[in-house]
CSV table of C-alpha atoms in Angstrom, one decimal:
chain,number,residue,atom,x,y,z
D,1,UNK,CA,-43.1,-47.4,45.3
D,2,UNK,CA,-40.9,-49.0,42.9
D,3,UNK,CA,-38.6,-46.7,41.0
D,4,UNK,CA,-38.1,-47.2,37.3
D,5,UNK,CA,-34.8,-48.8,36.4
D,6,UNK,CA,-32.0,-46.4,35.7
D,7,UNK,CA,-31.0,-46.1,32.0
D,8,UNK,CA,-27.8,-47.8,31.1
D,9,UNK,CA,-24.7,-45.6,31.4
D,10,UNK,CA,-23.4,-44.8,27.9
D,11,UNK,CA,-19.8,-45.8,27.3
D,12,UNK,CA,-17.2,-43.1,27.7
D,13,UNK,CA,-16.1,-41.7,24.4
D,14,UNK,CA,-12.7,-42.6,23.4
D,15,UNK,CA,-10.4,-39.6,23.7
D,16,UNK,CA,-9.3,-38.3,20.4
D,17,UNK,CA,-6.2,-36.3,19.5
D,18,UNK,CA,-6.7,-32.6,19.3
D,19,UNK,CA,-7.2,-31.2,15.8
D,20,UNK,CA,-4.0,-30.1,14.1
D,21,UNK,CA,-3.7,-26.3,13.8
D,22,UNK,CA,-2.7,-25.1,10.4
D,23,UNK,CA,0.6,-23.3,10.3
D,24,UNK,CA,-1.2,-20.2,9.0
D,25,UNK,CA,-3.4,-20.2,12.0
D,26,UNK,CA,-0.6,-20.5,14.5
D,27,UNK,CA,-0.1,-17.5,16.8
D,28,UNK,CA,2.3,-14.9,15.3
D,29,UNK,CA,5.4,-14.3,17.3
D,30,UNK,CA,5.6,-11.2,19.4
D,31,UNK,CA,7.8,-8.3,18.3
D,32,UNK,CA,10.1,-6.4,20.6
D,33,UNK,CA,9.8,-2.6,20.1
D,34,UNK,CA,12.6,-0.3,21.3
D,35,UNK,CA,10.4,2.5,22.6
D,36,UNK,CA,13.1,3.6,25.1
D,37,UNK,CA,15.7,3.9,22.4
D,38,UNK,CA,13.3,5.8,20.1
D,39,UNK,CA,12.3,8.3,22.9
D,40,UNK,CA,16.0,9.0,23.3
D,41,UNK,CA,17.0,9.3,19.6
D,42,UNK,CA,14.0,10.0,17.4
D,43,UNK,CA,12.4,13.2,16.2
D,44,UNK,CA,9.1,14.4,17.9
D,45,UNK,CA,6.7,12.9,15.3
D,46,UNK,CA,8.3,9.5,15.5
D,47,UNK,CA,8.2,9.6,19.3
D,48,UNK,CA,4.6,10.6,19.3
D,49,UNK,CA,3.5,7.9,16.8
D,50,UNK,CA,5.6,5.2,18.4
D,51,UNK,CA,3.8,5.9,21.7
D,52,UNK,CA,0.3,6.3,20.2
D,53,UNK,CA,0.2,4.0,17.2
D,54,UNK,CA,2.5,1.2,18.3
D,55,UNK,CA,2.6,1.0,22.1
D,56,UNK,CA,-1.0,2.4,22.2
D,57,UNK,CA,-0.5,4.8,25.1
D,58,UNK,CA,-3.8,6.4,26.2
D,59,UNK,CA,-3.5,10.2,26.2
D,60,UNK,CA,-5.3,12.0,29.0
D,61,UNK,CA,-7.1,15.3,28.2
D,62,UNK,CA,-4.7,18.2,27.7
D,63,UNK,CA,-1.7,16.0,28.0
D,64,UNK,CA,1.6,17.5,26.8
D,65,UNK,CA,2.2,14.5,24.6
D,66,UNK,CA,-0.7,15.6,22.4
D,67,UNK,CA,1.3,18.7,21.5
D,68,UNK,CA,4.5,16.8,20.6
D,69,UNK,CA,3.8,16.7,16.8
D,70,UNK,CA,3.5,20.5,16.7
D,71,UNK,CA,6.9,21.0,18.2
D,72,UNK,CA,8.7,19.6,15.1
D,73,UNK,CA,10.3,22.4,13.2
D,74,UNK,CA,10.0,20.9,9.7
D,75,UNK,CA,6.3,20.3,10.2
D,76,UNK,CA,5.8,23.9,11.2
D,77,UNK,CA,7.8,25.0,8.2
D,78,UNK,CA,5.6,23.0,5.9
D,79,UNK,CA,2.4,24.3,7.5
D,80,UNK,CA,3.2,28.0,7.2
D,81,UNK,CA,3.9,27.6,3.5
D,82,UNK,CA,0.2,27.0,2.8
D,83,UNK,CA,-1.4,29.7,0.7
D,84,UNK,CA,-4.6,31.6,1.3
D,85,UNK,CA,-6.6,29.4,-1.0
D,86,UNK,CA,-5.8,26.3,1.1
D,87,UNK,CA,-3.3,24.9,-1.3
D,88,UNK,CA,0.5,24.6,-1.4
D,89,UNK,CA,2.0,26.1,-4.6
D,90,UNK,CA,-1.4,25.7,-6.4
D,91,UNK,CA,-0.3,22.1,-7.0
D,92,UNK,CA,-1.5,18.7,-5.8
D,93,UNK,CA,0.8,15.8,-6.3
D,94,UNK,CA,4.2,17.4,-6.8
D,95,UNK,CA,7.0,16.7,-4.3
D,96,UNK,CA,10.1,18.7,-3.5
D,97,UNK,CA,13.3,17.9,-5.4
D,98,UNK,CA,16.1,16.1,-3.7
D,99,UNK,CA,17.9,19.5,-3.4
D,100,UNK,CA,15.0,21.3,-1.8
D,101,UNK,CA,15.7,22.4,1.8
D,102,UNK,CA,12.3,23.8,2.9
D,103,UNK,CA,9.6,21.8,0.9
D,104,UNK,CA,9.9,24.1,-2.2
D,105,UNK,CA,7.4,23.0,-4.9
D,106,UNK,CA,5.4,20.6,-2.7
D,107,UNK,CA,1.8,20.0,-3.8
D,108,UNK,CA,-1.3,20.1,-1.5
D,109,UNK,CA,-2.1,16.4,-1.3
D,110,UNK,CA,1.6,15.6,-0.7
D,111,UNK,CA,1.7,18.2,2.0
D,112,UNK,CA,-1.5,17.1,3.7
D,113,UNK,CA,-0.3,13.5,3.8
D,114,UNK,CA,3.0,14.6,5.2
D,115,UNK,CA,1.4,16.5,8.0
D,116,UNK,CA,-0.8,13.5,8.8
D,117,UNK,CA,2.3,11.3,8.9
D,118,UNK,CA,3.9,13.9,11.3
D,119,UNK,CA,1.0,13.1,13.6
D,120,UNK,CA,-1.1,16.2,13.0
D,121,UNK,CA,-4.9,15.8,13.6
D,122,UNK,CA,-7.3,16.4,10.8
D,123,UNK,CA,-8.8,19.4,12.8
D,124,UNK,CA,-5.5,21.3,12.7
D,125,UNK,CA,-6.1,24.6,11.0
D,126,UNK,CA,-4.0,23.9,7.9
D,127,UNK,CA,-5.7,20.6,7.3
D,128,UNK,CA,-9.2,22.0,7.7
D,129,UNK,CA,-8.3,24.8,5.3
D,130,UNK,CA,-7.1,22.3,2.7
D,131,UNK,CA,-10.0,19.9,2.9
D,132,UNK,CA,-12.4,22.2,1.0
D,133,UNK,CA,-10.3,21.9,-2.2
D,134,UNK,CA,-9.8,18.2,-1.7
D,135,UNK,CA,-13.5,17.5,-1.4
D,136,UNK,CA,-14.1,19.6,-4.5
D,137,UNK,CA,-11.7,17.3,-6.4
D,138,UNK,CA,-14.0,14.4,-5.4
D,139,UNK,CA,-16.9,16.1,-7.3
D,140,UNK,CA,-15.2,15.6,-10.7
D,141,UNK,CA,-15.2,19.4,-11.3
D,142,UNK,CA,-14.8,20.3,-14.9
D,143,UNK,CA,-13.1,23.6,-14.2
D,144,UNK,CA,-9.8,23.5,-16.0
D,145,UNK,CA,-8.2,25.3,-13.1
D,146,UNK,CA,-8.8,22.3,-10.9
D,147,UNK,CA,-6.5,20.2,-12.9
D,148,UNK,CA,-3.6,22.0,-11.2
D,149,UNK,CA,-0.2,20.9,-12.3
D,150,UNK,CA,-1.7,18.1,-14.4
D,151,UNK,CA,-3.4,20.6,-16.6
D,152,UNK,CA,-0.3,21.3,-18.6
D,153,UNK,CA,1.0,24.6,-19.8
D,154,UNK,CA,-1.9,26.9,-20.7
D,155,UNK,CA,-4.5,24.3,-19.7
D,156,UNK,CA,-4.6,22.9,-23.3
D,157,UNK,CA,-5.4,19.2,-22.5
D,158,UNK,CA,-7.8,17.5,-24.8
D,159,UNK,CA,-10.9,15.9,-23.2
D,160,UNK,CA,-9.4,12.4,-22.8
D,161,UNK,CA,-6.3,13.6,-21.1
D,162,UNK,CA,-8.3,16.0,-18.9
D,163,UNK,CA,-10.5,13.1,-17.8
D,164,UNK,CA,-7.4,11.1,-17.0
D,165,UNK,CA,-6.0,14.0,-14.9
D,166,UNK,CA,-9.3,14.4,-13.0
D,167,UNK,CA,-9.4,10.7,-12.2
D,168,UNK,CA,-5.8,10.7,-10.9
D,169,UNK,CA,-6.5,13.8,-8.7
D,170,UNK,CA,-9.9,12.4,-7.5
D,171,UNK,CA,-8.3,9.1,-6.3
D,172,UNK,CA,-5.3,10.9,-4.7
D,173,UNK,CA,-7.7,13.4,-2.9
D,174,UNK,CA,-9.9,10.5,-1.7
D,175,UNK,CA,-6.8,8.7,-0.3
D,176,UNK,CA,-5.7,11.9,1.6
D,177,UNK,CA,-9.2,12.4,3.0
D,178,UNK,CA,-9.5,8.8,4.0
D,179,UNK,CA,-6.1,9.0,5.8
D,180,UNK,CA,-7.3,12.1,7.6
D,181,UNK,CA,-10.3,10.2,9.0
D,182,UNK,CA,-13.2,11.1,6.8
D,183,UNK,CA,-14.4,7.6,6.1
D,184,UNK,CA,-18.0,8.3,7.2
D,185,UNK,CA,-18.3,11.5,5.1
D,186,UNK,CA,-20.9,10.8,2.3
D,187,UNK,CA,-18.9,12.7,-0.2
D,188,UNK,CA,-15.9,10.5,0.3
D,189,UNK,CA,-18.0,7.3,0.4
D,190,UNK,CA,-19.7,8.4,-2.9
D,191,UNK,CA,-16.3,8.9,-4.6
D,192,UNK,CA,-15.1,5.6,-3.2
D,193,UNK,CA,-18.2,3.8,-4.5
D,194,UNK,CA,-17.5,5.1,-8.0
D,195,UNK,CA,-13.8,4.2,-7.8
D,196,UNK,CA,-14.4,0.7,-6.5
D,197,UNK,CA,-17.1,0.0,-9.0
D,198,UNK,CA,-14.7,0.6,-11.9
D,199,UNK,CA,-11.9,-1.4,-10.2
D,200,UNK,CA,-14.3,-4.2,-9.4
D,201,UNK,CA,-15.5,-4.4,-13.0
D,202,UNK,CA,-11.9,-4.6,-14.1
D,203,UNK,CA,-11.0,-7.3,-11.6
D,204,UNK,CA,-14.0,-9.4,-12.7
D,205,UNK,CA,-13.1,-9.1,-16.4
D,206,UNK,CA,-10.6,-11.1,-18.5
D,207,UNK,CA,-8.4,-7.9,-18.6
D,208,UNK,CA,-7.3,-8.6,-15.0
D,209,UNK,CA,-5.3,-11.6,-16.2
D,210,UNK,CA,-4.3,-10.3,-19.7
D,211,UNK,CA,-4.6,-6.5,-19.5
D,212,UNK,CA,-2.5,-5.6,-22.5
D,213,UNK,CA,-3.5,-5.2,-26.2
D,214,UNK,CA,-1.2,-4.5,-29.1
D,215,UNK,CA,-1.3,-1.0,-30.6
D,216,UNK,CA,1.2,-0.6,-33.4
D,217,UNK,CA,4.5,-2.0,-32.1
D,218,UNK,CA,3.6,-1.5,-28.4
D,219,UNK,CA,1.6,-3.5,-25.8
D,220,UNK,CA,-0.6,-1.1,-23.9
D,221,UNK,CA,-3.6,-1.0,-21.6
D,222,UNK,CA,-6.8,-0.4,-23.5
D,223,UNK,CA,-8.9,2.7,-22.5
D,224,UNK,CA,-11.5,0.5,-20.7
D,225,UNK,CA,-8.9,-1.1,-18.4
D,226,UNK,CA,-9.2,0.3,-14.8
D,227,UNK,CA,-6.5,-1.4,-12.6
D,228,UNK,CA,-6.3,-0.2,-9.0
D,229,UNK,CA,-4.0,2.8,-8.5
D,230,UNK,CA,-1.6,3.1,-5.6
D,231,UNK,CA,-3.9,5.9,-4.3
D,232,UNK,CA,-6.9,3.6,-4.5
D,233,UNK,CA,-5.1,1.1,-2.3
D,234,UNK,CA,-4.2,3.9,0.2
D,235,UNK,CA,-7.9,5.1,0.2
D,236,UNK,CA,-9.1,1.5,1.0
D,237,UNK,CA,-6.4,1.0,3.6
D,238,UNK,CA,-7.9,3.8,5.7
D,239,UNK,CA,-11.6,2.8,5.2
D,240,UNK,CA,-12.0,-0.5,7.2
D,241,UNK,CA,-15.8,-0.3,7.4
D,242,UNK,CA,-16.1,0.4,3.7
D,243,UNK,CA,-13.8,-2.6,2.9
D,244,UNK,CA,-16.1,-4.9,4.9
D,245,UNK,CA,-19.1,-3.7,2.9
D,246,UNK,CA,-17.3,-4.6,-0.3
D,247,UNK,CA,-15.7,-7.9,0.8
D,248,UNK,CA,-16.2,-9.5,-2.6
D,249,UNK,CA,-14.1,-6.9,-4.4
D,250,UNK,CA,-11.5,-7.0,-1.6
D,251,UNK,CA,-11.1,-10.7,-2.2
D,252,UNK,CA,-10.5,-10.2,-5.9
D,253,UNK,CA,-8.1,-7.3,-5.1
D,254,UNK,CA,-6.1,-9.5,-2.8
D,255,UNK,CA,-5.7,-12.2,-5.4
D,256,UNK,CA,-4.8,-9.6,-8.1
D,257,UNK,CA,-2.1,-7.9,-6.0
D,258,UNK,CA,-0.4,-11.2,-5.4
D,259,UNK,CA,0.0,-12.1,-9.0
D,260,UNK,CA,3.4,-11.6,-10.8
D,261,UNK,CA,4.0,-8.1,-12.1
D,262,UNK,CA,4.0,-8.1,-16.0
D,263,UNK,CA,7.2,-7.1,-17.8
D,264,UNK,CA,5.5,-4.3,-19.6
D,265,UNK,CA,5.3,-0.8,-18.0
D,266,UNK,CA,1.9,0.7,-17.4
D,267,UNK,CA,1.2,2.6,-20.7
D,268,UNK,CA,-2.4,3.2,-21.6
D,269,UNK,CA,-4.2,4.3,-24.7
D,270,UNK,CA,-5.9,7.6,-23.9
D,271,UNK,CA,-7.9,8.9,-26.8
D,272,UNK,CA,-5.4,8.7,-29.7
D,273,UNK,CA,-2.3,9.1,-27.4
D,274,UNK,CA,-0.4,6.5,-25.4
D,275,UNK,CA,0.5,7.9,-21.9
D,276,UNK,CA,2.4,6.5,-19.0
D,277,UNK,CA,0.3,5.5,-16.0
D,278,UNK,CA,3.0,4.9,-13.3
D,279,UNK,CA,0.4,5.2,-10.5
D,280,UNK,CA,-1.5,2.0,-11.7
D,281,UNK,CA,-0.7,-1.3,-9.9
D,282,UNK,CA,-0.6,-4.3,-12.2
D,283,UNK,CA,0.5,-6.9,-9.7
D,284,UNK,CA,2.9,-7.6,-6.8
D,285,UNK,CA,5.2,-4.6,-6.4
D,286,UNK,CA,7.3,-6.4,-3.8
D,287,UNK,CA,8.0,-9.8,-5.3
D,288,UNK,CA,11.4,-10.6,-3.8
D,289,UNK,CA,14.3,-9.6,-1.6
D,290,UNK,CA,16.1,-7.8,-4.5
D,291,UNK,CA,13.2,-5.4,-4.9
D,292,UNK,CA,13.0,-4.8,-1.1
D,293,UNK,CA,16.8,-4.1,-0.8
D,294,UNK,CA,16.7,-1.7,-3.8
D,295,UNK,CA,14.2,0.6,-2.1
D,296,UNK,CA,13.7,-0.1,1.6
D,297,UNK,CA,11.3,2.8,2.2
D,298,UNK,CA,9.0,1.7,-0.6
D,299,UNK,CA,9.1,-1.9,0.6
D,300,UNK,CA,8.0,-0.7,4.0
D,301,UNK,CA,5.3,1.5,2.4
D,302,UNK,CA,4.0,-1.5,0.5
D,303,UNK,CA,4.1,-3.8,3.6
D,304,UNK,CA,2.2,-1.2,5.6
D,305,UNK,CA,-0.4,-0.8,2.9
D,306,UNK,CA,-0.9,-4.6,2.8
D,307,UNK,CA,-1.1,-4.7,6.6
D,308,UNK,CA,-3.8,-2.0,6.7
D,309,UNK,CA,-5.7,-3.8,3.9
D,310,UNK,CA,-5.5,-7.1,5.9
D,311,UNK,CA,-3.6,-8.8,3.1
D,312,UNK,CA,-0.1,-9.1,4.7
D,313,UNK,CA,-0.8,-12.0,6.9
D,314,UNK,CA,-2.3,-13.9,3.9
D,315,UNK,CA,0.8,-13.7,1.8
D,316,UNK,CA,3.7,-15.9,2.8
D,317,UNK,CA,6.3,-14.0,0.6
D,318,UNK,CA,5.5,-10.6,2.1
D,319,UNK,CA,5.5,-12.1,5.6
D,320,UNK,CA,9.0,-13.6,5.0
D,321,UNK,CA,10.3,-10.2,3.7
D,322,UNK,CA,8.9,-8.5,6.7
D,323,UNK,CA,10.5,-11.1,9.0
D,324,UNK,CA,13.8,-10.5,7.2
D,325,UNK,CA,13.6,-6.8,8.0
D,326,UNK,CA,13.0,-7.8,11.7
D,327,UNK,CA,16.0,-10.0,11.5
D,328,UNK,CA,18.1,-7.0,10.5
D,329,UNK,CA,17.6,-5.4,13.9
D,330,UNK,CA,20.2,-5.5,16.6
D,331,UNK,CA,19.9,-6.7,20.2
D,332,UNK,CA,18.1,-3.5,21.2
D,333,UNK,CA,15.5,-4.0,18.4
D,334,UNK,CA,17.0,-1.2,16.3
D,335,UNK,CA,17.0,-1.7,12.5
D,336,UNK,CA,20.2,-1.4,10.5
D,337,UNK,CA,20.7,-2.0,6.8
D,338,UNK,CA,21.4,-5.5,5.6
D,339,UNK,CA,24.6,-4.2,4.0
D,340,UNK,CA,26.5,-1.0,4.7
D,341,UNK,CA,25.7,1.8,7.1
D,342,UNK,CA,24.0,4.3,4.9
D,343,UNK,CA,20.5,5.5,5.6
D,344,UNK,CA,17.7,4.1,3.4
D,345,UNK,CA,16.7,6.3,0.4
D,346,UNK,CA,13.8,6.4,-2.0
D,347,UNK,CA,13.0,8.2,-5.2
D,348,UNK,CA,9.3,7.3,-5.1
D,349,UNK,CA,7.0,10.3,-5.0
D,350,UNK,CA,4.3,8.2,-3.3
D,351,UNK,CA,6.8,7.4,-0.5
D,352,UNK,CA,7.8,11.1,0.1
D,353,UNK,CA,5.0,12.0,2.5
D,354,UNK,CA,5.9,9.0,4.7
D,355,UNK,CA,9.7,9.0,4.7
D,356,UNK,CA,11.8,10.3,6.3
D,357,UNK,CA,9.9,11.9,9.2
D,358,UNK,CA,13.3,12.4,10.8
D,359,UNK,CA,14.9,15.8,10.0
D,360,UNK,CA,18.4,14.6,10.7
D,361,UNK,CA,19.9,11.6,8.9
D,362,UNK,CA,23.2,11.3,10.7
D,363,UNK,CA,24.2,9.2,13.6
D,364,UNK,CA,21.5,7.1,15.2
D,365,UNK,CA,18.8,9.2,13.6
D,366,UNK,CA,19.4,7.2,10.4
D,367,UNK,CA,17.6,4.2,11.9
D,368,UNK,CA,14.6,5.7,13.7
D,369,UNK,CA,12.2,5.9,10.7
D,370,UNK,CA,12.6,2.3,9.7
D,371,UNK,CA,12.6,1.0,13.3
D,372,UNK,CA,9.3,2.8,13.9
D,373,UNK,CA,7.7,1.6,10.7
D,374,UNK,CA,8.6,-2.0,11.5
D,375,UNK,CA,6.8,-1.7,14.9
D,376,UNK,CA,3.8,-0.1,13.2
D,377,UNK,CA,3.5,-2.8,10.6
D,378,UNK,CA,3.8,-5.5,13.3
D,379,UNK,CA,1.0,-3.8,15.2
D,380,UNK,CA,-1.2,-3.5,12.1
D,381,UNK,CA,-0.8,-7.1,11.2
D,382,UNK,CA,-1.9,-8.2,14.7
D,383,UNK,CA,1.4,-9.2,16.3
D,384,UNK,CA,1.9,-8.6,20.0
D,385,UNK,CA,4.2,-5.7,20.7
D,386,UNK,CA,6.7,-6.0,23.6
D,387,UNK,CA,7.9,-2.5,24.4
D,388,UNK,CA,11.6,-2.4,25.6
């Protein structure tokens, strides 16, 4: 039997050069993390979170490490100050003054966020006791008593200012509950949907590029303007699945947060009054090195927010500022100020729950908070952590 002729062998393809990899797609450099130094010098919450959140130690059941956050005296002091109604001082957003020694005057949302930053689980008794009032704030309750310290003396706010106060408290409560881990709760998701619908409508409108209108001799935000608040960003930062479901708005938000900050302060027409809205974000709050050096804790707070939102890696300027903070570390990987030897300070009320977690700011303890945060941000943005 005669076999059919074999088909001609096709010519071998000419080898081509491998495709060029864009610089933005190149692997990020690894980051050394001085876990040994932190375990020697840091307070209990920083030790715990450095192990769990940065080096990703797996905790066996009933491990003593799980109890470490509850050994921190300031955390216990804050916890025992909770009142029988689940609040702290029948307030929500207030923070202690710089002279306070034992958290005098702290509000409930600030206290809850602080305990979460200390490493406390959402099922800790104080946090479960506080969540009832936080969930009630999501429901846009019209009870004047639920305006707390924003209700003014005697609770005499007009309707427009009362709506503004409820909106601020609703977003702050949503942020605290998201940080506590309630992303799947339908009450939080419902509040998040209402919040993101308003923000999304603003981002799609011409107001996103030119938000100010002239009222008298002032440039202010009109009543319909709904820029994202710092609490909205915090809420979204801790709701990764929700962000995926609203990817179109997240894309608009990323573009908006990278735009230059306007010169005007955030003042808004509320009814017939013009009120300050310092919680609103009108653009890039970390535009350059001068801003970062002026308030290092806020710079780290912003970088952590952007990392959790997935925006940090997409912004060259923020990445450069972060790398500059890494460059300020010594050979052991411990951060020190770019100039001087004073510990970093911040006057931002939004930063207070996060910084400082250390209860002593003398000696090497001055550097533990920032050193930990740099490792955490590196982990959040996907860099490889090398524990040393």
